mmCIF file of C-alpha atoms in Angstrom:
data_model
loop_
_atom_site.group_PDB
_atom_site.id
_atom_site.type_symbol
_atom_site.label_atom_id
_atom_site.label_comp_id
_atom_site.label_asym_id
_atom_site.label_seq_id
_atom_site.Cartn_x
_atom_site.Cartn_y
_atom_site.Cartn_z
ATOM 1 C CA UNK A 715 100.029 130.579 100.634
ATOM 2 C CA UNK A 716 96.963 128.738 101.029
ATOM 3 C CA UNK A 717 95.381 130.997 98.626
ATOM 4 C CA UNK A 718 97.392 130.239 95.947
ATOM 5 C CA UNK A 719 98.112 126.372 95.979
ATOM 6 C CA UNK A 720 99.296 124.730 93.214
ATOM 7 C CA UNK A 721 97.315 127.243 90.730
ATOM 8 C CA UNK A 722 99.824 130.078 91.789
ATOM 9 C CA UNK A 723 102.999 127.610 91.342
ATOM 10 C CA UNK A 724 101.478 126.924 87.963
ATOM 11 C CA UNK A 725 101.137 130.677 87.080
ATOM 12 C CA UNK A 726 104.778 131.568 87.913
ATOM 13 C CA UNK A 727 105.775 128.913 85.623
ATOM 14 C CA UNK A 728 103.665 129.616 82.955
ATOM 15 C CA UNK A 729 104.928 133.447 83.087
ATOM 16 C CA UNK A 730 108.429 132.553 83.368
ATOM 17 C CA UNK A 731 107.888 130.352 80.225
ATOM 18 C CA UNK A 732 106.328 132.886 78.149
ATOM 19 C CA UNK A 733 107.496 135.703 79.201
ATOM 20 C CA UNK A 734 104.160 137.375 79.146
ATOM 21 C CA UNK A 735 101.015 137.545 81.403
ATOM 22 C CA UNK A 736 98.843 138.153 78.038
ATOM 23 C CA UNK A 737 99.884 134.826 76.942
ATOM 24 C CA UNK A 738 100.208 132.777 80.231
ATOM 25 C CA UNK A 739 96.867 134.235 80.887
ATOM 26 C CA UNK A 740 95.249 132.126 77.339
ATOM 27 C CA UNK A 741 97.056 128.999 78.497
ATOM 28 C CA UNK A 742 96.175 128.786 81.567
ATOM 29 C CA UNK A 743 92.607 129.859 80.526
ATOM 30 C CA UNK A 744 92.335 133.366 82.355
ATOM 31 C CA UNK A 745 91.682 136.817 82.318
ATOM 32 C CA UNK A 746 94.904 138.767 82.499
ATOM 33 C CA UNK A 747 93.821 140.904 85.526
ATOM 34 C CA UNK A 748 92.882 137.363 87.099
ATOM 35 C CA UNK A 749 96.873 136.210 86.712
ATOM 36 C CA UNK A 750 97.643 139.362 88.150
ATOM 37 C CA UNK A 751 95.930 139.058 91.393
ATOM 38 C CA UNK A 752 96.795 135.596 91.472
ATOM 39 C CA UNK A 753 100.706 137.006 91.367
ATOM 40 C CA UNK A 754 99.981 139.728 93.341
ATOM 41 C CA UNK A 755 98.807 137.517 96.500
ATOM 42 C CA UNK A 756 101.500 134.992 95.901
ATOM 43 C CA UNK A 757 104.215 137.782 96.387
ATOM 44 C CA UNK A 758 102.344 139.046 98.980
ATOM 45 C CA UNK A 759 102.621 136.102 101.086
ATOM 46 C CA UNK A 760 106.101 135.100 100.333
ATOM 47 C CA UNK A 761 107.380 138.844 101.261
ATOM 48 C CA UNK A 762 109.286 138.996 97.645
ATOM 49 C CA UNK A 763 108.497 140.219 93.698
ATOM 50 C CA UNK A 764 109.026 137.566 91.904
ATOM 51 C CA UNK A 765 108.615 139.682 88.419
ATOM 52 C CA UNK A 766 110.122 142.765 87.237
ATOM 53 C CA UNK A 767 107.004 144.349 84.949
ATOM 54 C CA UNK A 768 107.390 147.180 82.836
ATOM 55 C CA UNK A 769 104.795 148.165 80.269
ATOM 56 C CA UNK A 770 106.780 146.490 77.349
ATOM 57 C CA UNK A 771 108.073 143.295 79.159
ATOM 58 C CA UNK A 772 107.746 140.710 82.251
ATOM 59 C CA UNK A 773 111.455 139.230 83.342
ATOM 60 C CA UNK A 774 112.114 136.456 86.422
ATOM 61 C CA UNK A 775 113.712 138.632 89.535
ATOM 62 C CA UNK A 776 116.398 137.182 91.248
ATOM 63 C CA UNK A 777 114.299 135.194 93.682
ATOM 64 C CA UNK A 778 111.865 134.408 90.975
ATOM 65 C CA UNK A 779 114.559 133.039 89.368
ATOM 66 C CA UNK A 780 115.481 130.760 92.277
ATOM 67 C CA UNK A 781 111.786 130.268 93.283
ATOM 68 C CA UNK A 782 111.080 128.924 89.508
ATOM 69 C CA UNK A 783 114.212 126.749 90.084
ATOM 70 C CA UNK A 784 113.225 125.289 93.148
ATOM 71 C CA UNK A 785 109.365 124.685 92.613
ATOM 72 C CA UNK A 786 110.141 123.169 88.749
ATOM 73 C CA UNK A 787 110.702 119.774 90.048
ATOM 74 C CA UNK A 788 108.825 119.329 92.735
ATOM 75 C CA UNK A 789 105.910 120.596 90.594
ATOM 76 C CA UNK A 790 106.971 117.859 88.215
ATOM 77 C CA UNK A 791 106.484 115.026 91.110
ATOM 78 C CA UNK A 792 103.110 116.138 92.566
ATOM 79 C CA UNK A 793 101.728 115.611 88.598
ATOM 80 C CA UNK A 794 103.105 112.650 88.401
ATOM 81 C CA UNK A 795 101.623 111.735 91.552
ATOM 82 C CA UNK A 796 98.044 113.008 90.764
ATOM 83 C CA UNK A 797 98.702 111.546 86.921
ATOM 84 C CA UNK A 798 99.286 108.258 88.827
ATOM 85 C CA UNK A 799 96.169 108.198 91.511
ATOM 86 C CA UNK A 800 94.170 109.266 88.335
ATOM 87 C CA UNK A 801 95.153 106.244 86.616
ATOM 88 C CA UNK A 802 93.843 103.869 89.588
ATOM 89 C CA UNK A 803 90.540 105.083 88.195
ATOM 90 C CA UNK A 804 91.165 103.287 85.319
ATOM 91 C CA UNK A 805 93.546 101.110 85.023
ATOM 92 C CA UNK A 806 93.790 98.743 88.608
ATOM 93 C CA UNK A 807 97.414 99.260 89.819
ATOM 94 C CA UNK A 808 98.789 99.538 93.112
ATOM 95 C CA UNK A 809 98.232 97.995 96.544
ATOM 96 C CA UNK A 810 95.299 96.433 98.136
ATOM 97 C CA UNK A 811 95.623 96.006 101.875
ATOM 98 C CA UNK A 812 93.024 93.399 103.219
ATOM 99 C CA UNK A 813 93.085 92.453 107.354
ATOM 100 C CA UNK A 814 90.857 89.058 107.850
ATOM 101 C CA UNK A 815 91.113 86.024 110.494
ATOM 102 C CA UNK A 816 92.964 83.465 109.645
ATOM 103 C CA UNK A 817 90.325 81.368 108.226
ATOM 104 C CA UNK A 818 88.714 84.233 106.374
ATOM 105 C CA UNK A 819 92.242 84.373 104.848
ATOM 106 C CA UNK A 820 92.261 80.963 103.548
ATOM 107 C CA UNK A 821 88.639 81.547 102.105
ATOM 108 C CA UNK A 822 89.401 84.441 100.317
ATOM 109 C CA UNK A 823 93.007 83.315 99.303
ATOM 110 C CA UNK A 824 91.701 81.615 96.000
ATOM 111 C CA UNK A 825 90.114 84.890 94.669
ATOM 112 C CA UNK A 826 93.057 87.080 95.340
ATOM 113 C CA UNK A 827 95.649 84.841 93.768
ATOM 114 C CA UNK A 828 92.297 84.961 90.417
ATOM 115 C CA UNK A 829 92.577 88.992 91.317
ATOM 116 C CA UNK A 830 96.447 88.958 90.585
ATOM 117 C CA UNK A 831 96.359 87.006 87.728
ATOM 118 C CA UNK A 832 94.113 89.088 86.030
ATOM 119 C CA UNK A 833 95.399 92.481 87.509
ATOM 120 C CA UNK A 834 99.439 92.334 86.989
ATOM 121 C CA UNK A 835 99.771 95.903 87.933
ATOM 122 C CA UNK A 836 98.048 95.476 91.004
ATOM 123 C CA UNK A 837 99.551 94.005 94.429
ATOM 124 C CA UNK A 838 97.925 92.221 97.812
ATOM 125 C CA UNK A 839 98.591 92.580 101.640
ATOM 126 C CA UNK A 840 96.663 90.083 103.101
ATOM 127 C CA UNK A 841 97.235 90.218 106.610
ATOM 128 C CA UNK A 842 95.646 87.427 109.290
ATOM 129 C CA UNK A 843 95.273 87.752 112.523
ATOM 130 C CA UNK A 844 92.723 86.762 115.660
ATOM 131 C CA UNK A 845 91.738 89.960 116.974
ATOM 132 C CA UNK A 846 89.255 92.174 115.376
ATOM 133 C CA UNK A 847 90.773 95.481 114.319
ATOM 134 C CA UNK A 848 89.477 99.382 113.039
ATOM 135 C CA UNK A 849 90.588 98.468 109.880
ATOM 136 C CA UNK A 850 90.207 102.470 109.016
ATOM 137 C CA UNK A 851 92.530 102.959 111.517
ATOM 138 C CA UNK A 852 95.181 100.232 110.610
ATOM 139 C CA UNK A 853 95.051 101.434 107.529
ATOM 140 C CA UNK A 854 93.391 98.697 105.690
ATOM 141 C CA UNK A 855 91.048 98.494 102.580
ATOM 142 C CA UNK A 856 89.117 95.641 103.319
ATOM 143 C CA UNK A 857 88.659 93.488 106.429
ATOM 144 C CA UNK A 858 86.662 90.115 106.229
ATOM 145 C CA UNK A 859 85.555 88.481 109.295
ATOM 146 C CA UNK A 860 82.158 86.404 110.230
ATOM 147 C CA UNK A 861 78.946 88.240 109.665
ATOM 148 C CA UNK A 862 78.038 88.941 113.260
ATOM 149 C CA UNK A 863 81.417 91.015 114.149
ATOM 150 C CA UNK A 864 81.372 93.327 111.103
ATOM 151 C CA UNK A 865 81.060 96.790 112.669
ATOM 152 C CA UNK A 866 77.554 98.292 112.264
ATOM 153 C CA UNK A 867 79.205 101.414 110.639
ATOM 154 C CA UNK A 868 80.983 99.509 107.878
ATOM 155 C CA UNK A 869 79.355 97.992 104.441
ATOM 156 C CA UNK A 870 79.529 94.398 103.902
ATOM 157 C CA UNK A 871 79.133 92.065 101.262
ATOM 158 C CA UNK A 872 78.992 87.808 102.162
ATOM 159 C CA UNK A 873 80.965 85.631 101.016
ATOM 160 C CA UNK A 874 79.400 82.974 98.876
ATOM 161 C CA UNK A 875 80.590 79.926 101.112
ATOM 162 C CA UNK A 876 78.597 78.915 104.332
ATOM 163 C CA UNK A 877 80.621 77.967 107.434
ATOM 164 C CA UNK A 878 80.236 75.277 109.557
ATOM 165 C CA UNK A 879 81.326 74.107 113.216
ATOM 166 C CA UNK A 880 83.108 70.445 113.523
ATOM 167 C CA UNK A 881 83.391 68.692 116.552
ATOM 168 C CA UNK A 882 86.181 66.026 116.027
ATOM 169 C CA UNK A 883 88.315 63.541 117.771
ATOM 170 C CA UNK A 884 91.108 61.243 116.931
ATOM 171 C CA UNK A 885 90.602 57.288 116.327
ATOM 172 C CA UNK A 886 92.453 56.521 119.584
ATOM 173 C CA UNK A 887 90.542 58.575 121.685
ATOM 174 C CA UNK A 888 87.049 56.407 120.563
ATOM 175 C CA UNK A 889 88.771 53.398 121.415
ATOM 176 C CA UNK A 890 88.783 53.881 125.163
ATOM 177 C CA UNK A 891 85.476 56.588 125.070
ATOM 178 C CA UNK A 892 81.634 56.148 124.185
ATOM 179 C CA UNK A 893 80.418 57.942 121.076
ATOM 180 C CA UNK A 894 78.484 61.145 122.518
ATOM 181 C CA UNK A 895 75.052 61.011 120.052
ATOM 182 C CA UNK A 896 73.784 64.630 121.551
ATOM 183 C CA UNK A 897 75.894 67.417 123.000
ATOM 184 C CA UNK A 898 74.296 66.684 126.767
ATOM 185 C CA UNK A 899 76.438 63.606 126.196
ATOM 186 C CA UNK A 900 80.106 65.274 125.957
ATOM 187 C CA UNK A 901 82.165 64.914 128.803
ATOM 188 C CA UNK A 902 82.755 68.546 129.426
ATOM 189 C CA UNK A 903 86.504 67.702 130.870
ATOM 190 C CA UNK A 904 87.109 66.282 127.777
ATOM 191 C CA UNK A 905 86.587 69.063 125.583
ATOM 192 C CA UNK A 906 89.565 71.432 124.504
ATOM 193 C CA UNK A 907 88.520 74.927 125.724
ATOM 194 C CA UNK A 908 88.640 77.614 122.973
ATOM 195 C CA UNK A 909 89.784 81.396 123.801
ATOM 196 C CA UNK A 910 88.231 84.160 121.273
ATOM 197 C CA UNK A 911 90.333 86.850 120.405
ATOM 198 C CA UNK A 912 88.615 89.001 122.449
ATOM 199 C CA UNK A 913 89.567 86.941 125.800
ATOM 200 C CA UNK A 914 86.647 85.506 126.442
ATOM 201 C CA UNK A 915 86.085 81.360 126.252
ATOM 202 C CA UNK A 916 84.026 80.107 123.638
ATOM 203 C CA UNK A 917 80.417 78.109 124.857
ATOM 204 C CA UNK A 918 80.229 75.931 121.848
ATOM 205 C CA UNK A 919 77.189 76.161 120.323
ATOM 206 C CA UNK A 920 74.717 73.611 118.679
ATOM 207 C CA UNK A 921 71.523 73.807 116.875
ATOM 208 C CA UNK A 922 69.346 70.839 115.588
ATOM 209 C CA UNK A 923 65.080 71.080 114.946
ATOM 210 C CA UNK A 924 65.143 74.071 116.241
ATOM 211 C CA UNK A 925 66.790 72.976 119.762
ATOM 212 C CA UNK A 926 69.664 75.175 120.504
ATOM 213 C CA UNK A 927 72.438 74.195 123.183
ATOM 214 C CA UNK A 928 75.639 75.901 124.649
ATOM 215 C CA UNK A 929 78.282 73.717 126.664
ATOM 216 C CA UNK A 930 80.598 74.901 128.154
ATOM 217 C CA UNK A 931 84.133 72.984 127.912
ATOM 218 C CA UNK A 932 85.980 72.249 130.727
ATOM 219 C CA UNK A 933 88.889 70.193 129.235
ATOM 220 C CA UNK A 934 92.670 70.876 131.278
ATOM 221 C CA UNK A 935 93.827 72.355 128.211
ATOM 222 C CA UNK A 936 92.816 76.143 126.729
ATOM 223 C CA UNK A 937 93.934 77.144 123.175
ATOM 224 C CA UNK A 938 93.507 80.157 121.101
ATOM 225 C CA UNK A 939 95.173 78.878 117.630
ATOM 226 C CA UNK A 940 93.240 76.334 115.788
ATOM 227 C CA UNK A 941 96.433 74.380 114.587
ATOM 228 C CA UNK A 942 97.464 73.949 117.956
ATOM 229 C CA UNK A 943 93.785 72.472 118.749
ATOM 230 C CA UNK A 944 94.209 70.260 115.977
ATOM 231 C CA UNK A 945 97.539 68.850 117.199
ATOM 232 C CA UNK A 946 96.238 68.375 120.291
ATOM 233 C CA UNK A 947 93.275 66.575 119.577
ATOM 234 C CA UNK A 948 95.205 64.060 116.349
ATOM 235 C CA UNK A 949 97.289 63.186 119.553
ATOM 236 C CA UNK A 950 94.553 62.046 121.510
ATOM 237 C CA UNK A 951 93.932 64.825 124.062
ATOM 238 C CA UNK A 952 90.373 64.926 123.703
ATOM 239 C CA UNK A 953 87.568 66.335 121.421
ATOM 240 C CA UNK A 954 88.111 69.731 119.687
ATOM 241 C CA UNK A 955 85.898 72.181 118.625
ATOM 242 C CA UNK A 956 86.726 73.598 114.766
ATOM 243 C CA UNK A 957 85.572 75.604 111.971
ATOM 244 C CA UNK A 958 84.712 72.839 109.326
ATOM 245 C CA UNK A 959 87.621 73.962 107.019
ATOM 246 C CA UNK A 960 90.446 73.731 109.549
ATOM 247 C CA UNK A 961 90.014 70.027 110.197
ATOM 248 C CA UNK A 962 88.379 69.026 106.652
ATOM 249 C CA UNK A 963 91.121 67.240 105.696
ATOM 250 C CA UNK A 964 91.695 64.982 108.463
ATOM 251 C CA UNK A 965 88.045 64.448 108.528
ATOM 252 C CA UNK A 966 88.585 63.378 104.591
ATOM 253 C CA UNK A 967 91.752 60.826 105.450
ATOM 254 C CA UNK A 968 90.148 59.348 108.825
ATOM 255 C CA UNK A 969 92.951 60.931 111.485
ATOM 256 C CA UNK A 970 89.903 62.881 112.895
ATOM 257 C CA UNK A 971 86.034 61.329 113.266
ATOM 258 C CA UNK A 972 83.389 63.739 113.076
ATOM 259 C CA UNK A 973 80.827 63.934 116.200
ATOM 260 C CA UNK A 974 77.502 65.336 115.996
ATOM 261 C CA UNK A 975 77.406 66.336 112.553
ATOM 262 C CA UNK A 976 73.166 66.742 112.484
ATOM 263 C CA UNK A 977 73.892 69.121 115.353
ATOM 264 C CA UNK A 978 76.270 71.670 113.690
ATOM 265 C CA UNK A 979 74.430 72.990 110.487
ATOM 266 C CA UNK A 980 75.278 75.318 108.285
ATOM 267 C CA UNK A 981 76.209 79.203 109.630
ATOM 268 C CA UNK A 982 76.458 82.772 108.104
ATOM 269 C CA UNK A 983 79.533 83.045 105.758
ATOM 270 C CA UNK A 984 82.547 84.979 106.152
ATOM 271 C CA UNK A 985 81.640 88.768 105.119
ATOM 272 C CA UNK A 986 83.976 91.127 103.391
ATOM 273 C CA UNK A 987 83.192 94.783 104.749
ATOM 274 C CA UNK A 988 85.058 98.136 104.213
ATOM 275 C CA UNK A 989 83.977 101.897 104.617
ATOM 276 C CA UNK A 990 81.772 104.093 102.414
ATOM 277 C CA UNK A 991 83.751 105.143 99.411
ATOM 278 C CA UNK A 992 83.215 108.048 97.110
ATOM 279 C CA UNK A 993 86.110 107.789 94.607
ATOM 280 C CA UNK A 994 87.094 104.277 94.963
ATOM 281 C CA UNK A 995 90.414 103.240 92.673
ATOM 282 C CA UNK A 996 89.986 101.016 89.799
ATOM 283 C CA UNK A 997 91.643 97.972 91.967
ATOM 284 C CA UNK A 998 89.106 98.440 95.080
ATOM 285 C CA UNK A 999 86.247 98.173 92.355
ATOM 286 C CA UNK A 1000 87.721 95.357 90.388
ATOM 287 C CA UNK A 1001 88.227 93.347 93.609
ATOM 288 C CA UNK A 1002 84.416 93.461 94.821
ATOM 289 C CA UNK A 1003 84.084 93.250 91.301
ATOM 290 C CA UNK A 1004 85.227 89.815 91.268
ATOM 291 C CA UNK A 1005 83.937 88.998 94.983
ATOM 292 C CA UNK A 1006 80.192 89.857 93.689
ATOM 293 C CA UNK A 1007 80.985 87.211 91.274
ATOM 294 C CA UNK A 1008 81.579 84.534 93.119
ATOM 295 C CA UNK A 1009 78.107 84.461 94.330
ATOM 296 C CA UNK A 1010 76.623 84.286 90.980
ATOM 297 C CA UNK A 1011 78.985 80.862 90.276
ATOM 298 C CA UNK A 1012 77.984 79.716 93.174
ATOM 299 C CA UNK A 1013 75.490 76.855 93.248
ATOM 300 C CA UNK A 1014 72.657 76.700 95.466
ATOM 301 C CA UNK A 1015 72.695 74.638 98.911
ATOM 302 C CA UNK A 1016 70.794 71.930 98.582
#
């Protein structure tokens, strides 16, 4: 059957149609002894003639009849399937499934809600979550995740928009602590301890001149969700340890103070990284399409 495929389907329509293998043969664009192999093997492997040939005329059998009847519509569906994937080609329609962390999610939200807009055929799973995944496996298009966890097998592309660390603290807590000026001047058992996805505790990292530290926090309290750091620390529970954008705000207002700002610069932006692609569909392209662009609107630090 394997032989055959959707060629020999094709062929026993085309026959039935005409009622002919001279003129099946010209549609189909081939030789007549060609068709009749092609026939030939597909009877062979279903065990039945599906023609009755004489040398004046070609007629359906009875299971050719109820072959032709059965294969019609499902013939139907598999070209409007291909008709359909051809169109992604073209035209961007269909679904884009994209796995990030939750804070590449937020970065990248913008330019997907710009991607729908412009793309009404097309539609977004954007799925957050802490731990790193095989986004091949998952069944994902696109994962997005900082530049030092992309797998080595996968192609990335940055996003335009360095990241940057914030250590903060509430108001209250200032009141009744000294300002640390360096990070040897933390107290360690004030500092929220933050779990990675991959179980291990984060050694918060700082970098000024070209002096790099690591503390490690020893706070009584141990976290893996960033909003539930930031409600801990706007109540007072001690300093907390941030990507910039998750605290930003309450930076902005004055419910958080910002600690050692000259010691957290600027760090490697969020990449977006998916497998080689031959044949991508017109949506895939138009997406890093528009991703590419960003960069180019994007002014220069400094």
């Amino acid at each position: 059957m394997a032989e055959t495929g959707l060629k020999g389907f094709e062929a026993v329509l085309s026959i039935a149609r005409h009622g002919s293998f001279r003129a099946a043969a010209l549609e189909l664009g081939l030789s007549t002894t060609a068709l009749s192999h092609t026939i030939g093997r597909l009877e062979a492997s279903l065990g039945v003639r599906l023609f009755n040939r004489t040398t004046r005329s070609v007629s359906l059998s009875g299971a050719g009849r109820a072959f032709v009847e059965r294969i019609t519509p499902a013939l139907a569906e598999i070209h409007a399937a291909m008709d359909t994937a051809r169109s992604q080609r073209d035209i961007p329609a269909g679904m884009l499934r994209i796995n990030a962390s939750v804070q590449a999610g937020r970065e990248i939200a913008p330019t997907v809600l710009a991607f729908l807009r412009q793309y009404p055929r097309m539609q977004v799973d954007l799925v957050t979550e802490g731990r790193l995944v095989d986004i091949v496996a998952e069944g994902f298009d696109l994962g997005i995740r900082p530049a030092d966890l992309v797998p080595r097998d996968m192609i990335a592309l940055p996003l335009p928009t360095p990241q940057r660390f914030a250590v903060v603290v509430s108001p209250h807590w200032l009141l009744t602590h000294p300002t640390p000026t360096n990070p040897a001047e933390l107290p360690l058992g004030e500092c929220l301890r933050v779990r990675l996805p991959n179980g291990a505790v984060l050694r918060w990292p700082f970098e000024k001149d070209g002096e790099h530290a690591q503390i490690d926090a020893k706070g009584r309290l141990t976290v893996d969700e960033a909003a539930i750091a930031r409600a801990a620390v706007l109540d007072g529970s001690g300093i907390g340890f941030f990507i910039e954008q998750d605290v930003a705000a309450d930076i902005a207002s004055g419910r958080l103070i910002r600690l050692l700002e000259d010691w957290t610069p600027p760090r490697p932006a969020f990449s977006l990284y998916y497998p080689g692609r031959r044949h991508p569909s017109a949506g895939f392209a138009a997406f890093l399409a528009m991703v590419r662009g960003l960069g180019s609107k994007q002014p220069p630090l400094g």
